[in-house]
PDB file of C-alpha atoms in Angstrom:
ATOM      1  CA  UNK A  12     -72.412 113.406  74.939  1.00  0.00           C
ATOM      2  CA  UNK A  13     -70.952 116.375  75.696  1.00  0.00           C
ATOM      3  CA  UNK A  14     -67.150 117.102  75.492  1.00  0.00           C
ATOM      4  CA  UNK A  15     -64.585 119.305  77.253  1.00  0.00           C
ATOM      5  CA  UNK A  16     -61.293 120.527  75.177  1.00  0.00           C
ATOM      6  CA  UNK A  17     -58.140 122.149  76.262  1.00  0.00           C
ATOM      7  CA  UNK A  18     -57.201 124.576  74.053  1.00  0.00           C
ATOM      8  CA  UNK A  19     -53.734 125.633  74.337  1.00  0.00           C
ATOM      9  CA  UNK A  20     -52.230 128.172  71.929  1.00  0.00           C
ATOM     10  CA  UNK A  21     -50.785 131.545  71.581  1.00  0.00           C
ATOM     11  CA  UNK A  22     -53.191 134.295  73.359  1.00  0.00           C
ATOM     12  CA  UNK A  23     -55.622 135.658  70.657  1.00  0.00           C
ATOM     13  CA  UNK A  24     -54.590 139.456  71.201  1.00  0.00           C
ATOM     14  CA  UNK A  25     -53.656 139.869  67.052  1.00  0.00           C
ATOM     15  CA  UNK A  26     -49.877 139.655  67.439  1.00  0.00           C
ATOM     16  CA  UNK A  27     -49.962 135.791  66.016  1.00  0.00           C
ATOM     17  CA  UNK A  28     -52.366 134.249  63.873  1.00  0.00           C
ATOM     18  CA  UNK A  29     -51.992 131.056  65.752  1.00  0.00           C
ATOM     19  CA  UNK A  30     -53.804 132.618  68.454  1.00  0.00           C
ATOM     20  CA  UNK A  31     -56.647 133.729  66.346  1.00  0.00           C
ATOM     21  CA  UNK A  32     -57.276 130.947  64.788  1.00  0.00           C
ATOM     22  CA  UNK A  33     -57.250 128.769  68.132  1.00  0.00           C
ATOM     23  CA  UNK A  34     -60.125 131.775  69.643  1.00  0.00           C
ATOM     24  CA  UNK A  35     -61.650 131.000  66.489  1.00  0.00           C
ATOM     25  CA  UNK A  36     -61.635 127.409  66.923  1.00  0.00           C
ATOM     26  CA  UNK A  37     -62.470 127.555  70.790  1.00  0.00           C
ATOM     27  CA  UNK A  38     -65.562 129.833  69.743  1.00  0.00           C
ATOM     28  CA  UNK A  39     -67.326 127.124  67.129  1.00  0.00           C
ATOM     29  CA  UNK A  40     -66.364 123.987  69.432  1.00  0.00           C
ATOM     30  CA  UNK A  41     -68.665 126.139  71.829  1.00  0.00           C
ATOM     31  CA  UNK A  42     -71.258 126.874  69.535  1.00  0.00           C
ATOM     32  CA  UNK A  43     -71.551 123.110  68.586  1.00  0.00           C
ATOM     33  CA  UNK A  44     -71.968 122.337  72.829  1.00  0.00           C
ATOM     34  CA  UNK A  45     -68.623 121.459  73.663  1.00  0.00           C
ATOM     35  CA  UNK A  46     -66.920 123.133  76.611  1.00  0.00           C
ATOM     36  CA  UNK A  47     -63.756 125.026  75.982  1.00  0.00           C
ATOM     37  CA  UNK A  48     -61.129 125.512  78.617  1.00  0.00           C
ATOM     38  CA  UNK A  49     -58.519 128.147  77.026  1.00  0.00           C
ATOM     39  CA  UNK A  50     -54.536 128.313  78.010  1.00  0.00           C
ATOM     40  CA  UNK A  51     -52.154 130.894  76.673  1.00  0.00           C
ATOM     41  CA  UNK A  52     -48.705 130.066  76.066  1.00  0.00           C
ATOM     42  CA  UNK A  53     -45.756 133.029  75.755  1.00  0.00           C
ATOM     43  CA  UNK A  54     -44.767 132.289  72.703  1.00  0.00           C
ATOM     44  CA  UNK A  55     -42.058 135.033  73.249  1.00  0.00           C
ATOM     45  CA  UNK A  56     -41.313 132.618  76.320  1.00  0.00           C
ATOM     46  CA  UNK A  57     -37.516 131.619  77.188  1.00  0.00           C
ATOM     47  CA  UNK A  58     -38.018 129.741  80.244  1.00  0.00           C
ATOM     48  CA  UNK A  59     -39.058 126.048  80.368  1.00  0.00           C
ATOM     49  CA  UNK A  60     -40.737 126.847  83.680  1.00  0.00           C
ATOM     50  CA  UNK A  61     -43.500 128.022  81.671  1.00  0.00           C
ATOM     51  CA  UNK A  62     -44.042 125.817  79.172  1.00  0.00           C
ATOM     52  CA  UNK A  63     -43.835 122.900  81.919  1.00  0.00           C
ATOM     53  CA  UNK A  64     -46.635 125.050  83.784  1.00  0.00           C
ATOM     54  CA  UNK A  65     -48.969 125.738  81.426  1.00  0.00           C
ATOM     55  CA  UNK A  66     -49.128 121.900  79.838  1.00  0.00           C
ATOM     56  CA  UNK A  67     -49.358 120.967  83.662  1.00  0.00           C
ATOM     57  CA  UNK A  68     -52.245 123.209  83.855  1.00  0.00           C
ATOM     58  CA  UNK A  69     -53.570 121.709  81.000  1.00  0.00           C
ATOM     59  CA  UNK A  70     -54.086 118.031  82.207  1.00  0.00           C
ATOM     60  CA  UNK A  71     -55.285 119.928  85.697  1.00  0.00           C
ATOM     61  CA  UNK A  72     -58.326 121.107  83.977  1.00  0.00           C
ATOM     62  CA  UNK A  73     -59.295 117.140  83.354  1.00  0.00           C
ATOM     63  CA  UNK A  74     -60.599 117.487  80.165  1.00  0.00           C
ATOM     64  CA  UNK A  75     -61.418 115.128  77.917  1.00  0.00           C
ATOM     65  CA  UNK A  76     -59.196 116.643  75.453  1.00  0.00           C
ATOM     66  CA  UNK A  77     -56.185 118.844  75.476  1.00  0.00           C
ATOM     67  CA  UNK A  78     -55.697 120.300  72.024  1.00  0.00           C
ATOM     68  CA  UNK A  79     -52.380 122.239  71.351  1.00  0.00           C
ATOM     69  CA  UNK A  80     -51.621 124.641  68.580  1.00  0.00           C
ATOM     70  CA  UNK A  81     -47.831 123.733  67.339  1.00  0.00           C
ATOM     71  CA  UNK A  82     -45.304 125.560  65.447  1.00  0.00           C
ATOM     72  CA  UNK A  83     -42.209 125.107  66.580  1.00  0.00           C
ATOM     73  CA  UNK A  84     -40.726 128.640  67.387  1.00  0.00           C
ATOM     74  CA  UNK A  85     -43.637 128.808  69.780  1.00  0.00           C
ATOM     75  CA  UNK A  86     -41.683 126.651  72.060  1.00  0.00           C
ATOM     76  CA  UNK A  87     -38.908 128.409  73.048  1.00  0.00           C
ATOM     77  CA  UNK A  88     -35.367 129.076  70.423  1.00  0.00           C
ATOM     78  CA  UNK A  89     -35.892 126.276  67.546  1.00  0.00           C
ATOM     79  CA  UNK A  90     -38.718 124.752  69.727  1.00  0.00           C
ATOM     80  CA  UNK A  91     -35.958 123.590  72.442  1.00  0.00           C
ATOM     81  CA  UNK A  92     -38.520 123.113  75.120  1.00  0.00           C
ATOM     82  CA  UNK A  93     -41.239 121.057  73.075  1.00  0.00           C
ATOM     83  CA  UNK A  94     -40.042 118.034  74.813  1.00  0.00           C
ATOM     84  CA  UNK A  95     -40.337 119.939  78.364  1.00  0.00           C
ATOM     85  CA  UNK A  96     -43.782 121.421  77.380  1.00  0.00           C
ATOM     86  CA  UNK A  97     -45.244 117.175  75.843  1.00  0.00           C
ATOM     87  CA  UNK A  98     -43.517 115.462  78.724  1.00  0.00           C
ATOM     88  CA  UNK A  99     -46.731 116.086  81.086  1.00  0.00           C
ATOM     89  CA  UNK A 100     -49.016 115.533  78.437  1.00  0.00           C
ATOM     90  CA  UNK A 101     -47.378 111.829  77.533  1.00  0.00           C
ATOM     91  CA  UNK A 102     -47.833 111.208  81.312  1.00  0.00           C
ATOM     92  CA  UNK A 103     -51.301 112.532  81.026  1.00  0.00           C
ATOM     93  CA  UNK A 104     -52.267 110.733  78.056  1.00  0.00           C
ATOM     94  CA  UNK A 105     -51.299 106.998  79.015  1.00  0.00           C
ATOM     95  CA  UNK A 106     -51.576 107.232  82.964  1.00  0.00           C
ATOM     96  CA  UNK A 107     -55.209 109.418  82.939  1.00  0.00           C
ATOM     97  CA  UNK A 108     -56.930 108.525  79.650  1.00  0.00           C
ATOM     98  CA  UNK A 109     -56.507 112.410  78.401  1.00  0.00           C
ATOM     99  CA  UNK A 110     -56.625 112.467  74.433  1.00  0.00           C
ATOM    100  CA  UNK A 111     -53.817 114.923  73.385  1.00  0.00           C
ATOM    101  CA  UNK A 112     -54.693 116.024  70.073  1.00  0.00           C
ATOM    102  CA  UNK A 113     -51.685 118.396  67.979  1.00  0.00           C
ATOM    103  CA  UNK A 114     -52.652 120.888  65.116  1.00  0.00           C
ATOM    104  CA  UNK A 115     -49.314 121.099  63.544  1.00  0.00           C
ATOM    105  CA  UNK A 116     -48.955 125.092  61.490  1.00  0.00           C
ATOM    106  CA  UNK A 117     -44.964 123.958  60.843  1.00  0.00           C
ATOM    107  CA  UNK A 118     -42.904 121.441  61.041  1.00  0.00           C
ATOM    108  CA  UNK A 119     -39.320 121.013  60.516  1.00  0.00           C
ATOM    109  CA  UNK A 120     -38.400 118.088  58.056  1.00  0.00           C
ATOM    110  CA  UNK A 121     -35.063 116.622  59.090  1.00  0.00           C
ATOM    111  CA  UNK A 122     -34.293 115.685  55.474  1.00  0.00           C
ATOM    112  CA  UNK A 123     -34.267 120.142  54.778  1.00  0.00           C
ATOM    113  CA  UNK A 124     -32.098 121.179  57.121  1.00  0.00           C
ATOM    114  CA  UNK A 125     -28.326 120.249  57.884  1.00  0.00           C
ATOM    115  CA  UNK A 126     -26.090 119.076  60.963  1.00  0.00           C
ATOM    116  CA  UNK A 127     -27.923 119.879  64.291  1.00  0.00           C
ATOM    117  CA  UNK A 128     -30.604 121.392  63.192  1.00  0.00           C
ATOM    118  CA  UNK A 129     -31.875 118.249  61.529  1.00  0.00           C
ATOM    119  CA  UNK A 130     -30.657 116.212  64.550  1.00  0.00           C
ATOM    120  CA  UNK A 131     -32.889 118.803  66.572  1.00  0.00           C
ATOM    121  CA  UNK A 132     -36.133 118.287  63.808  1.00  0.00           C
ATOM    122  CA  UNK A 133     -35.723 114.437  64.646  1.00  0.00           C
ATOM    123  CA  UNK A 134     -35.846 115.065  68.104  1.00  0.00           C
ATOM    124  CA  UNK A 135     -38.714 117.655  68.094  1.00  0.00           C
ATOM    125  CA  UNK A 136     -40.740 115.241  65.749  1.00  0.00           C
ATOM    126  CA  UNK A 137     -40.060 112.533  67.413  1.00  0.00           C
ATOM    127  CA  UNK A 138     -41.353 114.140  70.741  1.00  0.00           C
ATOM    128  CA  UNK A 139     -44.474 115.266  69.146  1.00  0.00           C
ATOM    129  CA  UNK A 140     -45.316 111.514  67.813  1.00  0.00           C
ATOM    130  CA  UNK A 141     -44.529 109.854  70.977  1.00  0.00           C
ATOM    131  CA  UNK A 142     -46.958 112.444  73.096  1.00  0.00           C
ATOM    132  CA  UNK A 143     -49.682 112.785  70.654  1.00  0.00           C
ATOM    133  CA  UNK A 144     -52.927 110.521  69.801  1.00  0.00           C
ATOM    134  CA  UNK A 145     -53.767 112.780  66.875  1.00  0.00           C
ATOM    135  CA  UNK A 146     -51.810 114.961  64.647  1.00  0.00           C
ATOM    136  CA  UNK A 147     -53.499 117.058  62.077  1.00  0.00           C
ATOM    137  CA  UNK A 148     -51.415 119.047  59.353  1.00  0.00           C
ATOM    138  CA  UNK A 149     -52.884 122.398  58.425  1.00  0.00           C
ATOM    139  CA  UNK A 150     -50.449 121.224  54.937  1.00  0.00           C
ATOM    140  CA  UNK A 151     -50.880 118.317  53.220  1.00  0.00           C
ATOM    141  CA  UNK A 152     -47.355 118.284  51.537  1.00  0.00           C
ATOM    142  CA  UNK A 153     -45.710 119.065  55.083  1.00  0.00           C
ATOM    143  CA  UNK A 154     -48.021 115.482  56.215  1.00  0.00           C
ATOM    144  CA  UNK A 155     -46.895 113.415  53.456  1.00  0.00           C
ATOM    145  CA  UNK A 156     -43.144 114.815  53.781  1.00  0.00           C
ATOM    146  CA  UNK A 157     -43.059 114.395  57.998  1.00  0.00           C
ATOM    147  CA  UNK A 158     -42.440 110.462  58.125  1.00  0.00           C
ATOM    148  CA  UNK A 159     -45.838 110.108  60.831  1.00  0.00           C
ATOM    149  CA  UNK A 160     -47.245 107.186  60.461  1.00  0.00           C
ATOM    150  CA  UNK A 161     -50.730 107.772  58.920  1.00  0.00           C
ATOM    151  CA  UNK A 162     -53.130 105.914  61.202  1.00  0.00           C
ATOM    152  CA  UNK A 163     -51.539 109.065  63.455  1.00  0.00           C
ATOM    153  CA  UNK A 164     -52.301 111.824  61.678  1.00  0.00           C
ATOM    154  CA  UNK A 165     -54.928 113.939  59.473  1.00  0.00           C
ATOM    155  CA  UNK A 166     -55.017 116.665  56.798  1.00  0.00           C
TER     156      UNK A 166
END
């Protein structure tokens, strides 16, 4: 069976090295027969517009997968428009059988950081459970540190 993936990440231009590693990714899914659909984020991006837009554009692609590259400062100042960007995909992912799968590079832990901004790391983590099927840590002390539950998530 063949599979088609989503890829959503920073663009692969070598200003971030999430980008390169998702063109990098993208380019051995292909070689192994699956088909890649690529979206670019603005990771430089200060309007939730965009973010909305692009994980819209996502679930229009009707993939069988829709893979997102995460680090928080990606998504707009302290990752304020993660829940505006995983909204869609949480609709997408219950309602039309989409598989939202999230490579987490960061995360904030709540239990790090004081006063809002661990109010905001409980929100933002909290978002990205709700919205994902599978998380996958590129750090195995940020996995065992983030509270998921582990049938979620993967090292």
């Amino acid at each position: 069976m063949t599979y088609s993936v989503t890829l959503i990440g920073t663009p692969g231009n070598g200003i971030c090295g999430i980008g390169e590693y998702t063109d990098q990714f993208g380019e051995w899914l292909e070689q192994k027969g699956t088909n890649v659909c690529r979206i670019a984020i603005n990771y430089e991006g200060r309007n939730p517009i965009h973010f909305f837009k692009q994980s819209v554009n996502a679930i229009r692609e009707r993939n069988d997968v829709i893979h997102v590259q995460y680090h928080y400062s990606l998504f707009g100042p302290h990752g304020c428009w993660t829940p505006v960007f995983f909204l869609p995909l949480l609709i997408a992912s219950r309602f039309l059988n989409h598989i939202v799968v999230v490579t987490l590079h960061d995360l904030r832990i709540p239990e790090e950081v004081d006063g809002v901004k661990a109010l905001g790391a409980k929100v933002l983590n909290w978002a990205l459970s709700l919205c994902s099927d599978q998380l996958i840590f590129l750090a195995e002390d940020v996995a065992e540190k983030s509270h998921f539950q582990e049938r979620q998530y993967s090292v």
